mmCIF file of C-alpha atoms in Angstrom:
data_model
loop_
_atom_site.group_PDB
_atom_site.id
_atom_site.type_symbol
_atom_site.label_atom_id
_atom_site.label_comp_id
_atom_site.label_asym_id
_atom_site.label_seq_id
_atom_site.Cartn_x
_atom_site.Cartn_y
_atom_site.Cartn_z
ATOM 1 C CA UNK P 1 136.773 -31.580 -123.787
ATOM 2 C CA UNK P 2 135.981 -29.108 -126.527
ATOM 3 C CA UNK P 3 133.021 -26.859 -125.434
ATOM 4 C CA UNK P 4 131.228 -24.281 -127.432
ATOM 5 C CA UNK P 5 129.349 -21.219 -125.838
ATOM 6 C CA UNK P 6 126.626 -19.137 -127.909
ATOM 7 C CA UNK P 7 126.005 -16.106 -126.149
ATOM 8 C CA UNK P 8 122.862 -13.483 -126.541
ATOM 9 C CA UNK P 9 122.155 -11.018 -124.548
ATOM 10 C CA UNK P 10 118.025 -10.512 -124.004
ATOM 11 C CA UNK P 11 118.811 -13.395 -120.844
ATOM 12 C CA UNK P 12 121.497 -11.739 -119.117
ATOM 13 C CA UNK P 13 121.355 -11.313 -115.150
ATOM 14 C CA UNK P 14 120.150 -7.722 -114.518
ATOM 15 C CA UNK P 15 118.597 -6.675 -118.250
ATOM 16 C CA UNK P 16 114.992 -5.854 -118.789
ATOM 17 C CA UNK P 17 114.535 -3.532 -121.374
ATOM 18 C CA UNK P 18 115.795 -2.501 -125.399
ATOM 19 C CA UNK P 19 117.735 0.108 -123.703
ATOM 20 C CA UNK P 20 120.208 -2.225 -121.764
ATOM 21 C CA UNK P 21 120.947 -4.596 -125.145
ATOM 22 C CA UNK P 22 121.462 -2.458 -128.080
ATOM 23 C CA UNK P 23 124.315 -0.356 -128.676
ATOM 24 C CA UNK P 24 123.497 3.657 -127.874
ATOM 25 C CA UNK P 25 120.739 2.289 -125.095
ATOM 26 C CA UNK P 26 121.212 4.356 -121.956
ATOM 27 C CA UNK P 27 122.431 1.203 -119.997
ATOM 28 C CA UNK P 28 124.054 -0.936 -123.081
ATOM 29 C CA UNK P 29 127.873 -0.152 -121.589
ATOM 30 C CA UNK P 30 126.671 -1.914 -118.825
ATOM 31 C CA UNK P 31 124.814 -3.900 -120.436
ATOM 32 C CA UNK P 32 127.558 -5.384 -122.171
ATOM 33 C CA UNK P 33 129.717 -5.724 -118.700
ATOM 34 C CA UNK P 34 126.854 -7.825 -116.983
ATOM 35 C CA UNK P 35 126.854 -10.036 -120.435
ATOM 36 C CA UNK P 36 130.747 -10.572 -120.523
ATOM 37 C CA UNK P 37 130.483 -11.352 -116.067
ATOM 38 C CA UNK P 38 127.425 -14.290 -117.369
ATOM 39 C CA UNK P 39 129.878 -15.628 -120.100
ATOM 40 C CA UNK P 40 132.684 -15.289 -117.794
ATOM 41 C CA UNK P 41 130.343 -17.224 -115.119
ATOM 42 C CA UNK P 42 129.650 -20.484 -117.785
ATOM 43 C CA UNK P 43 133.311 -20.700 -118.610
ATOM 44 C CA UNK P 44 134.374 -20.711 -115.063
ATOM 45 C CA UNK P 45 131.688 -23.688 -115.014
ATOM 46 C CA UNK P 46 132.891 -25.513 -117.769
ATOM 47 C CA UNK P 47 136.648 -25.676 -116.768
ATOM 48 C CA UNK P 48 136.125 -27.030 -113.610
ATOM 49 C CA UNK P 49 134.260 -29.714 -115.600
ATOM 50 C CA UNK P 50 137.770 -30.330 -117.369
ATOM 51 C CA UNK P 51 137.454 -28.518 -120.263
ATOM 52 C CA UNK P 52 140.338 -27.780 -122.639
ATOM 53 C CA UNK P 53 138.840 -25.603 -125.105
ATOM 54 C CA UNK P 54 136.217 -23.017 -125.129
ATOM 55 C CA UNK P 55 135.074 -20.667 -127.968
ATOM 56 C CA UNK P 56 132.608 -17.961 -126.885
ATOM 57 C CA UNK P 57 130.275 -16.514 -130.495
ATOM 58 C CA UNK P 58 128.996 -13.193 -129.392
ATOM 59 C CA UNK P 59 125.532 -13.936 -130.538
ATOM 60 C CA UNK P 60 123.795 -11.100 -129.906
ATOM 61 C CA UNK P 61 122.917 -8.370 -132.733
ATOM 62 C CA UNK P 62 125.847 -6.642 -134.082
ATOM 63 C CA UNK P 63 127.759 -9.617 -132.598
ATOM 64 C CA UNK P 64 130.308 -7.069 -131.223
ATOM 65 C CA UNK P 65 129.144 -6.625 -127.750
ATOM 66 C CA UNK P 66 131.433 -8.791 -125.800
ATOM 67 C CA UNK P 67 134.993 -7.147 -125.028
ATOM 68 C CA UNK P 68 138.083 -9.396 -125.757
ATOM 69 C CA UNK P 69 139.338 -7.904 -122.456
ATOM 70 C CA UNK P 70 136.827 -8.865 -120.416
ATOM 71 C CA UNK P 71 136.420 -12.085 -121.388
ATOM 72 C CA UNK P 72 137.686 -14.828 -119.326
ATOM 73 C CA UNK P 73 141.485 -15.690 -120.683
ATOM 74 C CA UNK P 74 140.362 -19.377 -121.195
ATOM 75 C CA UNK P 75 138.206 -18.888 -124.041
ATOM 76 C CA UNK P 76 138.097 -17.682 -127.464
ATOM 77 C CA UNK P 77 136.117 -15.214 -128.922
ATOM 78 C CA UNK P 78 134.233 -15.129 -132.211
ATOM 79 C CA UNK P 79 133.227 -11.583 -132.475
ATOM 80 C CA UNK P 80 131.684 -9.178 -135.568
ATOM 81 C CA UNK P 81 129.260 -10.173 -138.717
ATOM 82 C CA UNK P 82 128.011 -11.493 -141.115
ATOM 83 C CA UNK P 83 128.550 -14.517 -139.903
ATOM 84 C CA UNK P 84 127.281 -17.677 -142.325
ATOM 85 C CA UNK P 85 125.349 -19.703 -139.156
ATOM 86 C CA UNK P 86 124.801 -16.171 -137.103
ATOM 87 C CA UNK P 87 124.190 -17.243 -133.441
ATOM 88 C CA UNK P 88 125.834 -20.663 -134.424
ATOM 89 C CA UNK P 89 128.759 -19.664 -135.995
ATOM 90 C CA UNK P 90 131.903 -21.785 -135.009
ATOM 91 C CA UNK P 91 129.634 -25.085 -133.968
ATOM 92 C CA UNK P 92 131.438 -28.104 -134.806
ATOM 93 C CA UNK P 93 130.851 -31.988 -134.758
ATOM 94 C CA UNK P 94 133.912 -31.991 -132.915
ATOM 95 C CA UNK P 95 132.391 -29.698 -129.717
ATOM 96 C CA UNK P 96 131.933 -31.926 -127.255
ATOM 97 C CA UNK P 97 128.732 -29.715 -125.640
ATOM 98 C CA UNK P 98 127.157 -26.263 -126.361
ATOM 99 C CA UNK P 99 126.690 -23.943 -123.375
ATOM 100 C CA UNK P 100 123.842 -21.091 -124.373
ATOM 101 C CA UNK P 101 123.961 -17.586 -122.109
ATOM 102 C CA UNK P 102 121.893 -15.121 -122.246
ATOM 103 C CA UNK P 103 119.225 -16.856 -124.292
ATOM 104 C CA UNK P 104 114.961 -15.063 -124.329
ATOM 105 C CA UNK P 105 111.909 -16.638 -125.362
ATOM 106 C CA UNK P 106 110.195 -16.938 -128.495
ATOM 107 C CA UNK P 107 108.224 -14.318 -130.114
ATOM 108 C CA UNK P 108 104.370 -14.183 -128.671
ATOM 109 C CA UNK P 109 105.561 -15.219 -125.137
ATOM 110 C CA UNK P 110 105.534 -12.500 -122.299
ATOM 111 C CA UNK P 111 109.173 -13.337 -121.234
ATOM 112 C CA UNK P 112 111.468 -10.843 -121.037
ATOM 113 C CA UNK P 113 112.432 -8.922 -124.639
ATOM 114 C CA UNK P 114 110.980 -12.282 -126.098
ATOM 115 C CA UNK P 115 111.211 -12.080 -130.102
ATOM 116 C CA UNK P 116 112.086 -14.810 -132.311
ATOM 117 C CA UNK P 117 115.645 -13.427 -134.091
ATOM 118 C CA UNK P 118 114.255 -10.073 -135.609
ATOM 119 C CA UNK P 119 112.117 -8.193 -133.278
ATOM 120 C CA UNK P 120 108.491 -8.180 -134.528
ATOM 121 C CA UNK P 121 109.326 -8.640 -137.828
ATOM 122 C CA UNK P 122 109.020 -12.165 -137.814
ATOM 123 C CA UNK P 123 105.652 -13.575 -136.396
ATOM 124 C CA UNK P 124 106.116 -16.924 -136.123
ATOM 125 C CA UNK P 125 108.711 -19.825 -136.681
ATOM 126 C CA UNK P 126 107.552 -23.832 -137.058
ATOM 127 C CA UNK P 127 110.062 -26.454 -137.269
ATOM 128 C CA UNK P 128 108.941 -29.833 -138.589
ATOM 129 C CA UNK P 129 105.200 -28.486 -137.934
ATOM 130 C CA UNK P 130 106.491 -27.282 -134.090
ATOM 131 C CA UNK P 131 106.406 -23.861 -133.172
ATOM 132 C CA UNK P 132 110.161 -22.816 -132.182
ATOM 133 C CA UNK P 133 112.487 -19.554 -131.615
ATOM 134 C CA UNK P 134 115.822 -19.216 -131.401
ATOM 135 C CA UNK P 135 116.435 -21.907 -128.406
ATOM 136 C CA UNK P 136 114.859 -24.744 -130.323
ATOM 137 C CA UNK P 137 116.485 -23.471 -133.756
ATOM 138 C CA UNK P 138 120.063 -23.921 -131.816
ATOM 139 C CA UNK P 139 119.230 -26.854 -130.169
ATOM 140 C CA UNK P 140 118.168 -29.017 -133.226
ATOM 141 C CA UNK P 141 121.083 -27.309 -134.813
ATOM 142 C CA UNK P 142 123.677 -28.336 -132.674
ATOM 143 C CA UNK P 143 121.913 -31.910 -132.495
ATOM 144 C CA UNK P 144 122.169 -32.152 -136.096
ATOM 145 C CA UNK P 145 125.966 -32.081 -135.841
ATOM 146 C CA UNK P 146 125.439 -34.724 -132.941
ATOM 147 C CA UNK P 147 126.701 -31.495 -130.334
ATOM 148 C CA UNK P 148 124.235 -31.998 -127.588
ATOM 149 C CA UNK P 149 122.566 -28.723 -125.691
ATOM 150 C CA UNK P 150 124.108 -29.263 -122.255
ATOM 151 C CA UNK P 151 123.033 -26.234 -120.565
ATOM 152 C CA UNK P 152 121.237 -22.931 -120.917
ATOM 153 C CA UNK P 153 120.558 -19.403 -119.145
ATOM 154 C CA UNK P 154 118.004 -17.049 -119.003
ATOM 155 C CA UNK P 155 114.778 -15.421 -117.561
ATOM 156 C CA UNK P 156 111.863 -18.327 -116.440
ATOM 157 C CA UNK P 157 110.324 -18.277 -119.827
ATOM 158 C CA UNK P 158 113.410 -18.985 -121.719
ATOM 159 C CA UNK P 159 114.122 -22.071 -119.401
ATOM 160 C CA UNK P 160 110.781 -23.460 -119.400
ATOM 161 C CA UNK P 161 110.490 -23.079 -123.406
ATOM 162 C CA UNK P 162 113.981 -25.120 -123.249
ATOM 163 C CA UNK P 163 112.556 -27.961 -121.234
ATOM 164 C CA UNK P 164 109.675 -28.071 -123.137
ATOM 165 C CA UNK P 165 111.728 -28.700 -126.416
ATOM 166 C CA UNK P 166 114.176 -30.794 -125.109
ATOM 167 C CA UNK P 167 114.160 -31.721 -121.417
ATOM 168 C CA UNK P 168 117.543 -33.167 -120.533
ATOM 169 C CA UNK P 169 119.244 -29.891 -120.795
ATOM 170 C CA UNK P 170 120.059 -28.013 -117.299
ATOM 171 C CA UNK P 171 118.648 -24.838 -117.347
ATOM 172 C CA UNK P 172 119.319 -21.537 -115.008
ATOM 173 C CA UNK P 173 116.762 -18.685 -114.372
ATOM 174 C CA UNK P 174 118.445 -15.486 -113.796
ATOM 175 C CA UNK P 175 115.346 -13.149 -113.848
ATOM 176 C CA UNK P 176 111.584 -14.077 -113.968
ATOM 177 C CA UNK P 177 109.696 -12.014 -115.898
ATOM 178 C CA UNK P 178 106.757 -10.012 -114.848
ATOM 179 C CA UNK P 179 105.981 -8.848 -118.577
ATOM 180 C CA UNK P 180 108.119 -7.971 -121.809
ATOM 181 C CA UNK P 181 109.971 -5.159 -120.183
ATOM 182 C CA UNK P 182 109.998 -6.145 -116.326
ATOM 183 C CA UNK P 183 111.538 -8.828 -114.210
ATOM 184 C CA UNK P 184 112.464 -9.693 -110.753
ATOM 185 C CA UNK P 185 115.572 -10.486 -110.796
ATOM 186 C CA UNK P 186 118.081 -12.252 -109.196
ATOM 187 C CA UNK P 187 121.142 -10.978 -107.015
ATOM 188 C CA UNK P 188 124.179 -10.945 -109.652
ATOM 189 C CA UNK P 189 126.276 -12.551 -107.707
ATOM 190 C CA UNK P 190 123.897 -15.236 -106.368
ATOM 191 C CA UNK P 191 123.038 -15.875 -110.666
ATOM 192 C CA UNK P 192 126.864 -16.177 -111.497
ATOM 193 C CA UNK P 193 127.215 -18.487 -108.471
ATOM 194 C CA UNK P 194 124.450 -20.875 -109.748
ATOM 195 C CA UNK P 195 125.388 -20.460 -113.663
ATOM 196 C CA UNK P 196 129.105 -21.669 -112.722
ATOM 197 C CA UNK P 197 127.636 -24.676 -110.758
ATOM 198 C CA UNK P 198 124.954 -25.730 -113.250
ATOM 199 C CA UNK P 199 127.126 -25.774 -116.042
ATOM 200 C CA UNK P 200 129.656 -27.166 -114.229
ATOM 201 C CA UNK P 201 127.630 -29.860 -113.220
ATOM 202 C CA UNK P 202 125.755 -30.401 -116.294
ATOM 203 C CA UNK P 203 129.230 -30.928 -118.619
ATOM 204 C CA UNK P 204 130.212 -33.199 -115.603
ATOM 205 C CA UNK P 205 127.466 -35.553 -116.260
ATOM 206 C CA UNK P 206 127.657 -38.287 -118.180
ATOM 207 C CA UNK P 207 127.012 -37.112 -122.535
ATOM 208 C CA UNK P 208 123.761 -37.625 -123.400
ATOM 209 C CA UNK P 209 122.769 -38.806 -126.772
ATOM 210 C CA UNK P 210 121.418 -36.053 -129.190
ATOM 211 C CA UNK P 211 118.032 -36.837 -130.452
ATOM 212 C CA UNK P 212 117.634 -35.136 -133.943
ATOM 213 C CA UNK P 213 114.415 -33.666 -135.589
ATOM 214 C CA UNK P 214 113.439 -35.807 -138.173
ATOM 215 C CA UNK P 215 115.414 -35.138 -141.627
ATOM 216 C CA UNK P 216 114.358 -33.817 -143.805
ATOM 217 C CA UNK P 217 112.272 -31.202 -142.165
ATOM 218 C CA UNK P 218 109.966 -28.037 -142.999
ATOM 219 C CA UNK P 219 111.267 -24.501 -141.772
ATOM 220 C CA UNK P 220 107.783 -22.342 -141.676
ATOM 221 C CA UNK P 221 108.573 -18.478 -140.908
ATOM 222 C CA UNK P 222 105.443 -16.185 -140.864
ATOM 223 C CA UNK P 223 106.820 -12.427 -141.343
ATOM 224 C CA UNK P 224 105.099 -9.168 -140.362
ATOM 225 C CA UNK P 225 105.506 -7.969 -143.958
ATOM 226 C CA UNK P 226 104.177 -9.167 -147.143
ATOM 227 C CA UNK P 227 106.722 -7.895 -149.053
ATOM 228 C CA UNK P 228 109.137 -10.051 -147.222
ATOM 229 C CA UNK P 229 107.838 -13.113 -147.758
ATOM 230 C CA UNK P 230 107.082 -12.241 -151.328
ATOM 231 C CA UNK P 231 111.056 -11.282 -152.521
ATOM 232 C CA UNK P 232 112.134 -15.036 -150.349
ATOM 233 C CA UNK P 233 110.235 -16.573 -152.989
ATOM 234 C CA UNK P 234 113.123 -15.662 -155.362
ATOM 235 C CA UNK P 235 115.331 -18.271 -153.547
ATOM 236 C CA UNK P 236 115.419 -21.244 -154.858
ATOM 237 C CA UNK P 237 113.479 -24.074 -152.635
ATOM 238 C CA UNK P 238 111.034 -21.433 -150.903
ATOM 239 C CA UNK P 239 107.258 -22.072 -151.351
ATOM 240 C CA UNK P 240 104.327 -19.881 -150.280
ATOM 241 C CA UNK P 241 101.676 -20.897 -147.646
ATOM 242 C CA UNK P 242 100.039 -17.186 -148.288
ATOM 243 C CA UNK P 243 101.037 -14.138 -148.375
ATOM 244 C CA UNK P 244 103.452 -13.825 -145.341
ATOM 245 C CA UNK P 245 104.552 -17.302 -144.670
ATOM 246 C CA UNK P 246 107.457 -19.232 -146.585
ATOM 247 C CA UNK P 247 108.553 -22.579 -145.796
ATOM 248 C CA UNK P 248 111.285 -24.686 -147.360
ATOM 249 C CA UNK P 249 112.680 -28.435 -146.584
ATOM 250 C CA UNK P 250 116.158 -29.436 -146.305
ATOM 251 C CA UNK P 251 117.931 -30.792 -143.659
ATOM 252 C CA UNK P 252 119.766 -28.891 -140.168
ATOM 253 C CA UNK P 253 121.874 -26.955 -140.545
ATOM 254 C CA UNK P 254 121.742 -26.309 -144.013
ATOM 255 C CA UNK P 255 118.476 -24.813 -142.918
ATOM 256 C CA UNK P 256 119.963 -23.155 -140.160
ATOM 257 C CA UNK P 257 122.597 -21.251 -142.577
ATOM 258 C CA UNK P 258 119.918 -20.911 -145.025
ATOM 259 C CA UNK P 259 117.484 -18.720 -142.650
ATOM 260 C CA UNK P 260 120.244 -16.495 -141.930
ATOM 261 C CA UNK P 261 119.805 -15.841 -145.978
ATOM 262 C CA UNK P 262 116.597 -15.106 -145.127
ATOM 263 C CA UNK P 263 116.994 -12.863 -142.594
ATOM 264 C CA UNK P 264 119.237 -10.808 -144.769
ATOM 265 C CA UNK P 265 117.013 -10.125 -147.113
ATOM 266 C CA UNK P 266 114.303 -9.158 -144.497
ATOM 267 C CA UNK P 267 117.041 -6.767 -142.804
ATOM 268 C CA UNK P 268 117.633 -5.106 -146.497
ATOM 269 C CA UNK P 269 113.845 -4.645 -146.861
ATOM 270 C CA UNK P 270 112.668 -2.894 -143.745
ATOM 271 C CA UNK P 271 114.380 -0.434 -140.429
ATOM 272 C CA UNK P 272 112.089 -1.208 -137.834
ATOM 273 C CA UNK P 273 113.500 -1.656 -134.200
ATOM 274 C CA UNK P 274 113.289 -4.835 -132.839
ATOM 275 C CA UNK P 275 111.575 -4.147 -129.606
ATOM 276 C CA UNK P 276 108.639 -1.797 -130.483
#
């Protein structure tokens, strides 16, 4: 059993604020630690389901926050950027299940650090007309390749925006957040515990059948600036709804890959942090 693991870091047991998740925060060395001990948790989880091969993509901003040596010696690491499919980088038809850690809500939520891939640069994100973030964006991702979502992590917000997109996928709340920047929180070792049962139990299951969004579809993104949505219209297929929101059609996950163009050119354009 092949199993792929995306891993972000907003979700991770213990983290509540910018300072714990991006490198030169106060807490980001520990930060990273408690990420790598959640990873380390869903891998656990997913060999005693009989898996044979894992392959951990550090997900999270820089993509270079995991450790090699503190990763569990089971898995793989995919590890630095640019990356083609970003957070999805590595997905193949031939995973048998993706695992997401870590994973936040979408931007406009009050879960913890919630932001849709960019901080508050990008406003909104619709997927076939349905609001989304980056849980739903992996989701009908990995469906696309017919690699069903068999488990996720994260605070309360996180899970319940995962059930509400696709509701056979077992999720685990580590934290339950109070506002943006404050959670209660769950004892480490009592989140770990129920991470390494969930997924173990939730790759043990019986597969489930992947249920695509229809194809083609429409990828909406509304951005903070004007100016962003205005250069995207130099790429070929992007159309303006007005003067901050692009859309294009195509089908997952040449739309996936195709965002992370996107966001490229939004990254080149402004040098705002993404948690203000």
């Amino acid at each position: 059993m092949r199993i792929y693991i995306s891993a972000d870091m907003e979700g991770v047991t213990g983290l509540v604020d910018a300072a714990d998740v991006q490198p030169g925060g106060r807490d980001y060395e520990r930060g990273r630690l408690m990420m790598a001990e959640d990873v380390n948790a869903a891998v656990r989880g997913a060999l005693a389901a009989g898996a044979t091969e894992i392959v951990v993509n550090d997900a999270h901003g820089p993509m270079r926050n995991l450790l090699p040596e503190h990763l569990h010696p089971a898995a793989r690491l995919l590890r630095g950027r640019p990356k083609p499919m970003g957070m999805l980088e590595g997905l193949a038809p031939e995973h048998d299940a993706m695992v997401c850690v870590g994973y936040h809500s979408r931007a406009g939520t009050l879960g913890l650090l919630s932001h849709s891939f960019m901080g508050h640069e990008i406003e909104d994100i619709w997927l076939g007309g349905r609001p989304v973030g980056e849980i739903g964006l992996a989701q009908a991702t990995a469906a696309a390749l017919g690699v069903p979502l068999a488990a996720l992590t994260g605070d309360d917000h996180a899970c319940a925006e995962t059930m509400a997109w696709d509701d056979g996928v077992t999720t685990v709340a580590v934290k339950y957040a109070h506002d943006r920047f404050a959670a209660e929180l769950r004892p480490p070792e009592e989140a770990r515990r129920k991470i390494e049962e969930a997924v173990g139990a939730a790759l043990s299951a019986p597969a489930r059948t992947c249920s695509p969004v229809p194809s083609p579809s429409a990828l909406t993104v509304r951005w903070q600036s004007a100016s962003v949505a205005a250069m995207l219209l130099g790429i070929p297929q992007v159309t303006s709804l007005d003067s901050r929101t692009v859309r294009a059609e195509g089908d997952l996950p040449a739309l996936y890959r195709l965002f992370g163009v996107w966001m490229r050119v939004a990254a080149s354009l402004t040098n705002q942090p993404p948690y203000c």
